[in-house]
Amino acid sequence: FKGKTPFITFVLGGPGSGKGTQCEKIVENFGFTHLSAGDLLRREIISNTEYGAKILDTIKEGKIVPSEVTVKLIRKEMESSDNYKFLIDGFPRSEENRIAFERITEADPDIVLFFDCPEEEMVKRVLNRNQGRVDDNIDTIRKRLKIFESLNLPVVNYYSKRGKLYTINAVGTADEIFEQVRPVFAAHEE
Ligand code: UP5
Ligand code: MG
């Protein structure tokens, strides 16, 4: 990391809450490297690796891929990057994910963003996306929302208690939402 301590942001929020969209804007404005856990997993499926078939089944069911698999992929990307500022998008999705990341990387996030979005809005956005994702159908979306509530929200609460959480109201245009995101990063720039 160019001799610097990595600066890590976890980007959390339900399916379709706008994590990927806002990450692109953060990259453009603040020079982060964007690591979407979902994209890394989908890349494994396409490249037919050891875990590909199992990952596909898990994503179709809206369930969470075993922590070791995801953490390994994230760590590999971090280690091969020459940047030290990372946006980790869509991870950790469970307390187990969070604890595995801490244990394996010995790192802690500096910022945790949470995109807070009503369910109807998330469903609408995901159904409108039309990019052929195997999990963008109403059955899988319902499952993703349930898993989000039961497993991801405890992670959000954990960081809230530790004073690291920035909750963003994820309703509005992407530009309006970014105007809430911008000051979080501006305040952390040296
Ligand atoms: N859009 C964005 N912002 C908008 C706005 N303000 N107004 C109107 N429309 C807006 O946005 C979704 C759609 O909405 C897009 O079409 C966008 O243009 C529009 P996006 O920015 O893509 O939202 P995002 O929150 O990134 O939605 P995504 O569907 O990617 O979230 P998920 O968390 O569901 O998906 P992810 O790829 O992270 O994970 C997929 C699956 O992989 C998980 O369900 C799980 O099975 C597996 N997974 C793991 O097992 N472990 C992991 O660590 C990560 C993933
Ligand atoms: Mg995404």
PDB file of C-alpha atoms and ligand atoms in Angstrom:
ATOM      1  CA  PHE A   1       0.000   0.000   0.000  1.00  0.00           C
ATOM      2  CA  LYS A   2       2.829   2.407  -0.816  1.00  0.00           C
ATOM      3  CA  GLY A   3       3.994   2.004   2.771  1.00  0.00           C
ATOM      4  CA  LYS A   4       0.754   3.457   4.114  1.00  0.00           C
ATOM      5  CA  THR A   5      -1.766   1.876   6.420  1.00  0.00           C
ATOM      6  CA  PRO A   6      -4.779   0.882   4.303  1.00  0.00           C
ATOM      7  CA  PHE A   7      -7.797   3.178   4.603  1.00  0.00           C
ATOM      8  CA  ILE A   8     -10.867   0.983   4.461  1.00  0.00           C
ATOM      9  CA  THR A   9     -14.492   1.914   3.884  1.00  0.00           C
ATOM     10  CA  PHE A  10     -17.221  -0.698   4.114  1.00  0.00           C
ATOM     11  CA  VAL A  11     -20.237   0.171   1.966  1.00  0.00           C
ATOM     12  CA  LEU A  12     -23.401  -1.452   3.282  1.00  0.00           C
ATOM     13  CA  GLY A  13     -27.071  -1.360   2.327  1.00  0.00           C
ATOM     14  CA  GLY A  14     -29.774  -3.651   1.000  1.00  0.00           C
ATOM     15  CA  PRO A  15     -30.035  -5.021  -2.529  1.00  0.00           C
ATOM     16  CA  GLY A  16     -30.486  -2.118  -4.941  1.00  0.00           C
ATOM     17  CA  SER A  17     -29.879   0.547  -2.292  1.00  0.00           C
ATOM     18  CA  GLY A  18     -27.325   2.157  -4.637  1.00  0.00           C
ATOM     19  CA  LYS A  19     -24.000   0.944  -3.242  1.00  0.00           C
ATOM     20  CA  GLY A  20     -22.396   0.352  -6.642  1.00  0.00           C
ATOM     21  CA  THR A  21     -23.693   3.624  -8.097  1.00  0.00           C
ATOM     22  CA  GLN A  22     -22.386   5.713  -5.197  1.00  0.00           C
ATOM     23  CA  CYS A  23     -19.061   3.841  -5.146  1.00  0.00           C
ATOM     24  CA  GLU A  24     -18.417   4.965  -8.734  1.00  0.00           C
ATOM     25  CA  LYS A  25     -18.873   8.568  -7.645  1.00  0.00           C
ATOM     26  CA  ILE A  26     -16.611   8.140  -4.621  1.00  0.00           C
ATOM     27  CA  VAL A  27     -13.926   6.655  -6.884  1.00  0.00           C
ATOM     28  CA  GLU A  28     -14.158   9.629  -9.282  1.00  0.00           C
ATOM     29  CA  ASN A  29     -14.065  12.225  -6.516  1.00  0.00           C
ATOM     30  CA  PHE A  30     -11.835  10.737  -3.855  1.00  0.00           C
ATOM     31  CA  GLY A  31      -9.488   8.288  -5.595  1.00  0.00           C
ATOM     32  CA  PHE A  32     -10.543   5.065  -3.924  1.00  0.00           C
ATOM     33  CA  THR A  33     -10.234   1.573  -5.370  1.00  0.00           C
ATOM     34  CA  HIS A  34     -13.676  -0.043  -5.590  1.00  0.00           C
ATOM     35  CA  LEU A  35     -13.920  -3.695  -4.583  1.00  0.00           C
ATOM     36  CA  SER A  36     -17.459  -5.052  -4.948  1.00  0.00           C
ATOM     37  CA  ALA A  37     -17.632  -8.390  -3.157  1.00  0.00           C
ATOM     38  CA  GLY A  38     -20.555  -9.393  -5.387  1.00  0.00           C
ATOM     39  CA  ASP A  39     -18.572  -8.541  -8.549  1.00  0.00           C
ATOM     40  CA  LEU A  40     -15.575 -10.542  -7.308  1.00  0.00           C
ATOM     41  CA  LEU A  41     -17.846 -13.524  -6.658  1.00  0.00           C
ATOM     42  CA  ARG A  42     -19.535 -13.197 -10.065  1.00  0.00           C
ATOM     43  CA  ARG A  43     -16.076 -13.111 -11.664  1.00  0.00           C
ATOM     44  CA  GLU A  44     -15.304 -16.439  -9.953  1.00  0.00           C
ATOM     45  CA  ILE A  45     -18.458 -17.933 -11.469  1.00  0.00           C
ATOM     46  CA  ILE A  46     -17.483 -16.814 -14.979  1.00  0.00           C
ATOM     47  CA  SER A  47     -13.904 -18.018 -14.699  1.00  0.00           C
ATOM     48  CA  ASN A  48     -15.105 -21.490 -13.684  1.00  0.00           C
ATOM     49  CA  THR A  49     -12.817 -21.763 -10.708  1.00  0.00           C
ATOM     50  CA  GLU A  50     -12.952 -24.269  -7.875  1.00  0.00           C
ATOM     51  CA  TYR A  51     -15.806 -22.501  -6.116  1.00  0.00           C
ATOM     52  CA  GLY A  52     -17.704 -21.165  -9.147  1.00  0.00           C
ATOM     53  CA  ALA A  53     -20.617 -23.609  -9.182  1.00  0.00           C
ATOM     54  CA  LYS A  54     -21.224 -23.319  -5.450  1.00  0.00           C
ATOM     55  CA  ILE A  55     -21.084 -19.530  -5.580  1.00  0.00           C
ATOM     56  CA  LEU A  56     -23.671 -19.504  -8.370  1.00  0.00           C
ATOM     57  CA  ASP A  57     -26.059 -21.667  -6.328  1.00  0.00           C
ATOM     58  CA  THR A  58     -25.595 -19.475  -3.273  1.00  0.00           C
ATOM     59  CA  ILE A  59     -26.235 -16.234  -5.177  1.00  0.00           C
ATOM     60  CA  LYS A  60     -29.344 -17.682  -6.859  1.00  0.00           C
ATOM     61  CA  GLU A  61     -30.692 -18.430  -3.381  1.00  0.00           C
ATOM     62  CA  GLY A  62     -29.746 -14.987  -2.092  1.00  0.00           C
ATOM     63  CA  LYS A  63     -27.618 -16.617   0.598  1.00  0.00           C
ATOM     64  CA  ILE A  64     -24.147 -15.677   1.807  1.00  0.00           C
ATOM     65  CA  VAL A  65     -21.025 -17.314   0.384  1.00  0.00           C
ATOM     66  CA  PRO A  66     -18.677 -18.760   3.049  1.00  0.00           C
ATOM     67  CA  SER A  67     -16.550 -16.030   4.591  1.00  0.00           C
ATOM     68  CA  GLU A  68     -13.172 -17.593   3.759  1.00  0.00           C
ATOM     69  CA  VAL A  69     -13.974 -17.538   0.042  1.00  0.00           C
ATOM     70  CA  THR A  70     -15.020 -13.878  -0.008  1.00  0.00           C
ATOM     71  CA  VAL A  71     -12.292 -12.648   2.334  1.00  0.00           C
ATOM     72  CA  LYS A  72      -9.624 -14.389   0.245  1.00  0.00           C
ATOM     73  CA  LEU A  73     -10.867 -12.669  -2.911  1.00  0.00           C
ATOM     74  CA  ILE A  74     -10.976  -9.258  -1.226  1.00  0.00           C
ATOM     75  CA  ARG A  75      -7.559  -9.685   0.347  1.00  0.00           C
ATOM     76  CA  LYS A  76      -5.993 -10.730  -2.948  1.00  0.00           C
ATOM     77  CA  GLU A  77      -7.334  -7.580  -4.634  1.00  0.00           C
ATOM     78  CA  MET A  78      -6.100  -5.376  -1.814  1.00  0.00           C
ATOM     79  CA  GLU A  79      -2.648  -6.908  -1.872  1.00  0.00           C
ATOM     80  CA  SER A  80      -2.230  -6.537  -5.616  1.00  0.00           C
ATOM     81  CA  SER A  81      -3.396  -2.900  -5.628  1.00  0.00           C
ATOM     82  CA  ASP A  82      -0.974   0.004  -5.477  1.00  0.00           C
ATOM     83  CA  ASN A  83      -3.658   2.166  -3.914  1.00  0.00           C
ATOM     84  CA  TYR A  84      -4.182   2.206  -0.149  1.00  0.00           C
ATOM     85  CA  LYS A  85      -7.773   3.564  -0.127  1.00  0.00           C
ATOM     86  CA  PHE A  86     -10.417   0.877  -0.556  1.00  0.00           C
ATOM     87  CA  LEU A  87     -14.187   0.828  -0.860  1.00  0.00           C
ATOM     88  CA  ILE A  88     -15.395  -2.629   0.051  1.00  0.00           C
ATOM     89  CA  ASP A  89     -18.911  -2.776  -1.385  1.00  0.00           C
ATOM     90  CA  GLY A  90     -21.506  -5.274  -0.154  1.00  0.00           C
ATOM     91  CA  PHE A  91     -19.311  -6.802   2.528  1.00  0.00           C
ATOM     92  CA  PRO A  92     -19.398  -7.746   5.430  1.00  0.00           C
ATOM     93  CA  ARG A  93     -22.922  -9.162   5.096  1.00  0.00           C
ATOM     94  CA  SER A  94     -23.014 -10.937   8.449  1.00  0.00           C
ATOM     95  CA  GLU A  95     -21.307 -10.831  11.823  1.00  0.00           C
ATOM     96  CA  GLU A  96     -19.489 -13.965  10.756  1.00  0.00           C
ATOM     97  CA  ASN A  97     -18.194 -12.171   7.632  1.00  0.00           C
ATOM     98  CA  ARG A  98     -17.069  -9.252   9.750  1.00  0.00           C
ATOM     99  CA  ILE A  99     -15.204 -11.387  12.251  1.00  0.00           C
ATOM    100  CA  ALA A 100     -13.521 -13.440   9.489  1.00  0.00           C
ATOM    101  CA  PHE A 101     -12.311 -10.252   7.784  1.00  0.00           C
ATOM    102  CA  GLU A 102     -10.863  -8.914  11.038  1.00  0.00           C
ATOM    103  CA  ARG A 103      -9.159 -12.205  11.778  1.00  0.00           C
ATOM    104  CA  ILE A 104      -7.704 -12.830   8.303  1.00  0.00           C
ATOM    105  CA  THR A 105      -6.669  -9.290   7.339  1.00  0.00           C
ATOM    106  CA  GLU A 106      -6.054  -7.883  10.826  1.00  0.00           C
ATOM    107  CA  ALA A 107      -7.671  -4.695   9.542  1.00  0.00           C
ATOM    108  CA  ASP A 108     -10.593  -2.575  10.711  1.00  0.00           C
ATOM    109  CA  PRO A 109     -12.702  -0.171   8.629  1.00  0.00           C
ATOM    110  CA  ASP A 110     -12.127   3.570   9.033  1.00  0.00           C
ATOM    111  CA  ILE A 111     -15.576   4.452   7.699  1.00  0.00           C
ATOM    112  CA  VAL A 112     -18.772   2.423   7.359  1.00  0.00           C
ATOM    113  CA  LEU A 113     -21.418   3.836   5.024  1.00  0.00           C
ATOM    114  CA  PHE A 114     -24.955   2.582   5.228  1.00  0.00           C
ATOM    115  CA  PHE A 115     -27.421   3.316   2.434  1.00  0.00           C
ATOM    116  CA  ASP A 116     -30.797   3.315   4.096  1.00  0.00           C
ATOM    117  CA  CYS A 117     -33.518   2.657   1.530  1.00  0.00           C
ATOM    118  CA  PRO A 118     -37.170   1.548   1.793  1.00  0.00           C
ATOM    119  CA  GLU A 119     -37.841  -1.995   0.593  1.00  0.00           C
ATOM    120  CA  GLU A 120     -40.322  -1.022  -2.156  1.00  0.00           C
ATOM    121  CA  GLU A 121     -37.735   1.303  -3.652  1.00  0.00           C
ATOM    122  CA  MET A 122     -35.018  -1.375  -3.558  1.00  0.00           C
ATOM    123  CA  VAL A 123     -37.321  -3.922  -5.215  1.00  0.00           C
ATOM    124  CA  LYS A 124     -38.281  -1.431  -7.915  1.00  0.00           C
ATOM    125  CA  ARG A 125     -34.652  -0.581  -8.696  1.00  0.00           C
ATOM    126  CA  VAL A 126     -33.459  -4.166  -8.825  1.00  0.00           C
ATOM    127  CA  LEU A 127     -36.344  -5.272 -11.065  1.00  0.00           C
ATOM    128  CA  ASN A 128     -35.624  -2.351 -13.403  1.00  0.00           C
ATOM    129  CA  ARG A 129     -31.904  -3.054 -13.683  1.00  0.00           C
ATOM    130  CA  ASN A 130     -32.114  -5.539 -16.558  1.00  0.00           C
ATOM    131  CA  GLN A 131     -28.483  -6.566 -16.655  1.00  0.00           C
ATOM    132  CA  GLY A 132     -29.167 -10.287 -16.599  1.00  0.00           C
ATOM    133  CA  ARG A 133     -28.146 -10.920 -12.986  1.00  0.00           C
ATOM    134  CA  VAL A 134     -29.377 -14.372 -11.903  1.00  0.00           C
ATOM    135  CA  ASP A 135     -30.572 -12.881  -8.613  1.00  0.00           C
ATOM    136  CA  ASP A 136     -32.620 -10.009 -10.089  1.00  0.00           C
ATOM    137  CA  ASN A 137     -35.991 -11.765 -10.022  1.00  0.00           C
ATOM    138  CA  ILE A 138     -38.766 -11.217  -7.510  1.00  0.00           C
ATOM    139  CA  ASP A 139     -38.273 -14.586  -5.725  1.00  0.00           C
ATOM    140  CA  THR A 140     -34.564 -14.098  -5.147  1.00  0.00           C
ATOM    141  CA  ILE A 141     -35.035 -10.431  -4.247  1.00  0.00           C
ATOM    142  CA  ARG A 142     -37.431 -11.415  -1.443  1.00  0.00           C
ATOM    143  CA  LYS A 143     -34.805 -13.841  -0.142  1.00  0.00           C
ATOM    144  CA  ARG A 144     -32.024 -11.232  -0.417  1.00  0.00           C
ATOM    145  CA  LEU A 145     -34.146  -8.778   1.583  1.00  0.00           C
ATOM    146  CA  LYS A 146     -34.759 -11.333   4.349  1.00  0.00           C
ATOM    147  CA  ILE A 147     -31.080 -12.210   4.632  1.00  0.00           C
ATOM    148  CA  PHE A 148     -30.218  -8.510   4.601  1.00  0.00           C
ATOM    149  CA  GLU A 149     -32.529  -7.831   7.525  1.00  0.00           C
ATOM    150  CA  SER A 150     -31.530 -10.797   9.645  1.00  0.00           C
ATOM    151  CA  LEU A 151     -27.772 -10.945   8.997  1.00  0.00           C
ATOM    152  CA  ASN A 152     -26.566  -7.620   7.568  1.00  0.00           C
ATOM    153  CA  LEU A 153     -28.413  -5.231   9.887  1.00  0.00           C
ATOM    154  CA  PRO A 154     -26.589  -6.615  12.973  1.00  0.00           C
ATOM    155  CA  VAL A 155     -23.312  -5.577  11.303  1.00  0.00           C
ATOM    156  CA  VAL A 156     -24.730  -2.096  10.717  1.00  0.00           C
ATOM    157  CA  ASN A 157     -25.714  -1.919  14.394  1.00  0.00           C
ATOM    158  CA  TYR A 158     -22.283  -3.099  15.481  1.00  0.00           C
ATOM    159  CA  TYR A 159     -20.559  -0.214  13.691  1.00  0.00           C
ATOM    160  CA  SER A 160     -23.187   2.228  14.849  1.00  0.00           C
ATOM    161  CA  LYS A 161     -22.329   1.381  18.451  1.00  0.00           C
ATOM    162  CA  ARG A 162     -18.647   1.854  17.686  1.00  0.00           C
ATOM    163  CA  GLY A 163     -19.240   5.325  16.226  1.00  0.00           C
ATOM    164  CA  LYS A 164     -18.059   4.423  12.727  1.00  0.00           C
ATOM    165  CA  LEU A 165     -21.409   4.420  10.951  1.00  0.00           C
ATOM    166  CA  TYR A 166     -22.572   7.086   8.512  1.00  0.00           C
ATOM    167  CA  THR A 167     -26.207   6.528   7.564  1.00  0.00           C
ATOM    168  CA  ILE A 168     -27.201   7.966   4.209  1.00  0.00           C
ATOM    169  CA  ASN A 169     -30.819   8.461   3.190  1.00  0.00           C
ATOM    170  CA  ALA A 170     -30.739   6.545  -0.103  1.00  0.00           C
ATOM    171  CA  VAL A 171     -33.897   8.034  -1.591  1.00  0.00           C
ATOM    172  CA  GLY A 172     -33.557  10.716  -4.262  1.00  0.00           C
ATOM    173  CA  THR A 173     -31.461  11.054  -7.380  1.00  0.00           C
ATOM    174  CA  ALA A 174     -27.980   9.557  -7.406  1.00  0.00           C
ATOM    175  CA  ASP A 175     -26.519  13.089  -7.406  1.00  0.00           C
ATOM    176  CA  GLU A 176     -28.638  14.172  -4.439  1.00  0.00           C
ATOM    177  CA  ILE A 177     -27.507  11.124  -2.506  1.00  0.00           C
ATOM    178  CA  PHE A 178     -23.884  11.772  -3.344  1.00  0.00           C
ATOM    179  CA  GLU A 179     -24.184  15.240  -1.784  1.00  0.00           C
ATOM    180  CA  GLN A 180     -24.725  13.443   1.558  1.00  0.00           C
ATOM    181  CA  VAL A 181     -21.816  11.093   0.880  1.00  0.00           C
ATOM    182  CA  ARG A 182     -19.300  13.743  -0.165  1.00  0.00           C
ATOM    183  CA  PRO A 183     -18.845  15.434   3.254  1.00  0.00           C
ATOM    184  CA  VAL A 184     -18.103  12.084   4.919  1.00  0.00           C
ATOM    185  CA  PHE A 185     -15.030  11.650   2.717  1.00  0.00           C
ATOM    186  CA  ALA A 186     -14.122  15.330   2.593  1.00  0.00           C
ATOM    187  CA  ALA A 187     -13.853  15.255   6.406  1.00  0.00           C
ATOM    188  CA  HIS A 188     -11.407  12.344   6.225  1.00  0.00           C
ATOM    189  CA  GLU A 189      -9.073  13.844   3.617  1.00  0.00           C
ATOM    190  CA  GLU A 190      -5.672  14.974   4.684  1.00  0.00           C
TER     191      GLU A 190
HETATM  192  N1  UP5 B   1     -30.106   3.237  -9.019  1.00  0.00           N
HETATM  193  C1  UP5 B   1     -29.031   3.481  -8.227  1.00  0.00           C
HETATM  194  N2  UP5 B   1     -29.212   4.615  -7.519  1.00  0.00           N
HETATM  195  C2  UP5 B   1     -30.434   5.089  -7.849  1.00  0.00           C
HETATM  196  C3  UP5 B   1     -31.200   6.233  -7.431  1.00  0.00           C
HETATM  197  N3  UP5 B   1     -30.733   7.106  -6.539  1.00  0.00           N
HETATM  198  N4  UP5 B   1     -32.437   6.396  -7.967  1.00  0.00           N
HETATM  199  C4  UP5 B   1     -32.923   5.503  -8.877  1.00  0.00           C
HETATM  200  N5  UP5 B   1     -32.242   4.415  -9.315  1.00  0.00           N
HETATM  201  C5  UP5 B   1     -31.017   4.213  -8.812  1.00  0.00           C
HETATM  202  O1  UP5 B   1     -28.316   0.177  -8.001  1.00  0.00           O
HETATM  203  C6  UP5 B   1     -29.343  -0.731  -8.321  1.00  0.00           C
HETATM  204  C7  UP5 B   1     -30.151  -0.200  -9.507  1.00  0.00           C
HETATM  205  O2  UP5 B   1     -30.775   1.008  -9.140  1.00  0.00           O
HETATM  206  C8  UP5 B   1     -29.290   0.130 -10.726  1.00  0.00           C
HETATM  207  O3  UP5 B   1     -29.997  -0.169 -11.898  1.00  0.00           O
HETATM  208  C9  UP5 B   1     -29.032   1.631 -10.585  1.00  0.00           C
HETATM  209  O4  UP5 B   1     -28.822   2.260 -11.827  1.00  0.00           O
HETATM  210  C10 UP5 B   1     -30.311   2.101  -9.933  1.00  0.00           C
HETATM  211  P1  UP5 B   1     -26.866  -0.299  -7.551  1.00  0.00           P
HETATM  212  O5  UP5 B   1     -26.013   0.899  -7.424  1.00  0.00           O
HETATM  213  O6  UP5 B   1     -26.411  -1.401  -8.432  1.00  0.00           O
HETATM  214  O7  UP5 B   1     -27.224  -0.864  -6.095  1.00  0.00           O
HETATM  215  P2  UP5 B   1     -26.475  -1.924  -5.183  1.00  0.00           P
HETATM  216  O8  UP5 B   1     -26.769  -1.534  -3.797  1.00  0.00           O
HETATM  217  O9  UP5 B   1     -25.067  -2.052  -5.614  1.00  0.00           O
HETATM  218  O10 UP5 B   1     -27.333  -3.220  -5.575  1.00  0.00           O
HETATM  219  P3  UP5 B   1     -26.878  -4.726  -5.706  1.00  0.00           P
HETATM  220  O11 UP5 B   1     -28.015  -5.437  -6.351  1.00  0.00           O
HETATM  221  O12 UP5 B   1     -25.539  -4.841  -6.329  1.00  0.00           O
HETATM  222  O13 UP5 B   1     -26.793  -5.128  -4.179  1.00  0.00           O
HETATM  223  P4  UP5 B   1     -26.650  -6.507  -3.508  1.00  0.00           P
HETATM  224  O14 UP5 B   1     -26.114  -6.230  -2.190  1.00  0.00           O
HETATM  225  O15 UP5 B   1     -27.916  -7.270  -3.562  1.00  0.00           O
HETATM  226  O16 UP5 B   1     -25.671  -7.293  -4.509  1.00  0.00           O
HETATM  227  P5  UP5 B   1     -24.148  -7.747  -4.387  1.00  0.00           P
HETATM  228  O17 UP5 B   1     -23.610  -7.789  -5.742  1.00  0.00           O
HETATM  229  O18 UP5 B   1     -23.455  -6.976  -3.355  1.00  0.00           O
HETATM  230  O19 UP5 B   1     -24.348  -9.245  -3.871  1.00  0.00           O
HETATM  231  C11 UP5 B   1     -25.038 -10.179  -4.686  1.00  0.00           C
HETATM  232  C12 UP5 B   1     -25.053 -11.533  -3.995  1.00  0.00           C
HETATM  233  O20 UP5 B   1     -23.725 -12.023  -3.873  1.00  0.00           O
HETATM  234  C13 UP5 B   1     -25.599 -11.546  -2.553  1.00  0.00           C
HETATM  235  O21 UP5 B   1     -27.001 -11.635  -2.518  1.00  0.00           O
HETATM  236  C14 UP5 B   1     -24.934 -12.800  -2.014  1.00  0.00           C
HETATM  237  O22 UP5 B   1     -25.598 -13.951  -2.462  1.00  0.00           O
HETATM  238  C15 UP5 B   1     -23.559 -12.754  -2.678  1.00  0.00           C
HETATM  239  N6  UP5 B   1     -22.552 -12.105  -1.807  1.00  0.00           N
HETATM  240  C16 UP5 B   1     -22.008 -12.848  -0.769  1.00  0.00           C
HETATM  241  O23 UP5 B   1     -22.367 -14.010  -0.554  1.00  0.00           O
HETATM  242  N7  UP5 B   1     -21.047 -12.286   0.021  1.00  0.00           N
HETATM  243  C17 UP5 B   1     -20.598 -11.005  -0.180  1.00  0.00           C
HETATM  244  O24 UP5 B   1     -19.728 -10.567   0.571  1.00  0.00           O
HETATM  245  C18 UP5 B   1     -21.153 -10.246  -1.227  1.00  0.00           C
HETATM  246  C19 UP5 B   1     -22.140 -10.822  -2.032  1.00  0.00           C
HETATM  247 MG    MG B   2     -23.848  -3.690  -6.299  1.00  0.00          MG
END
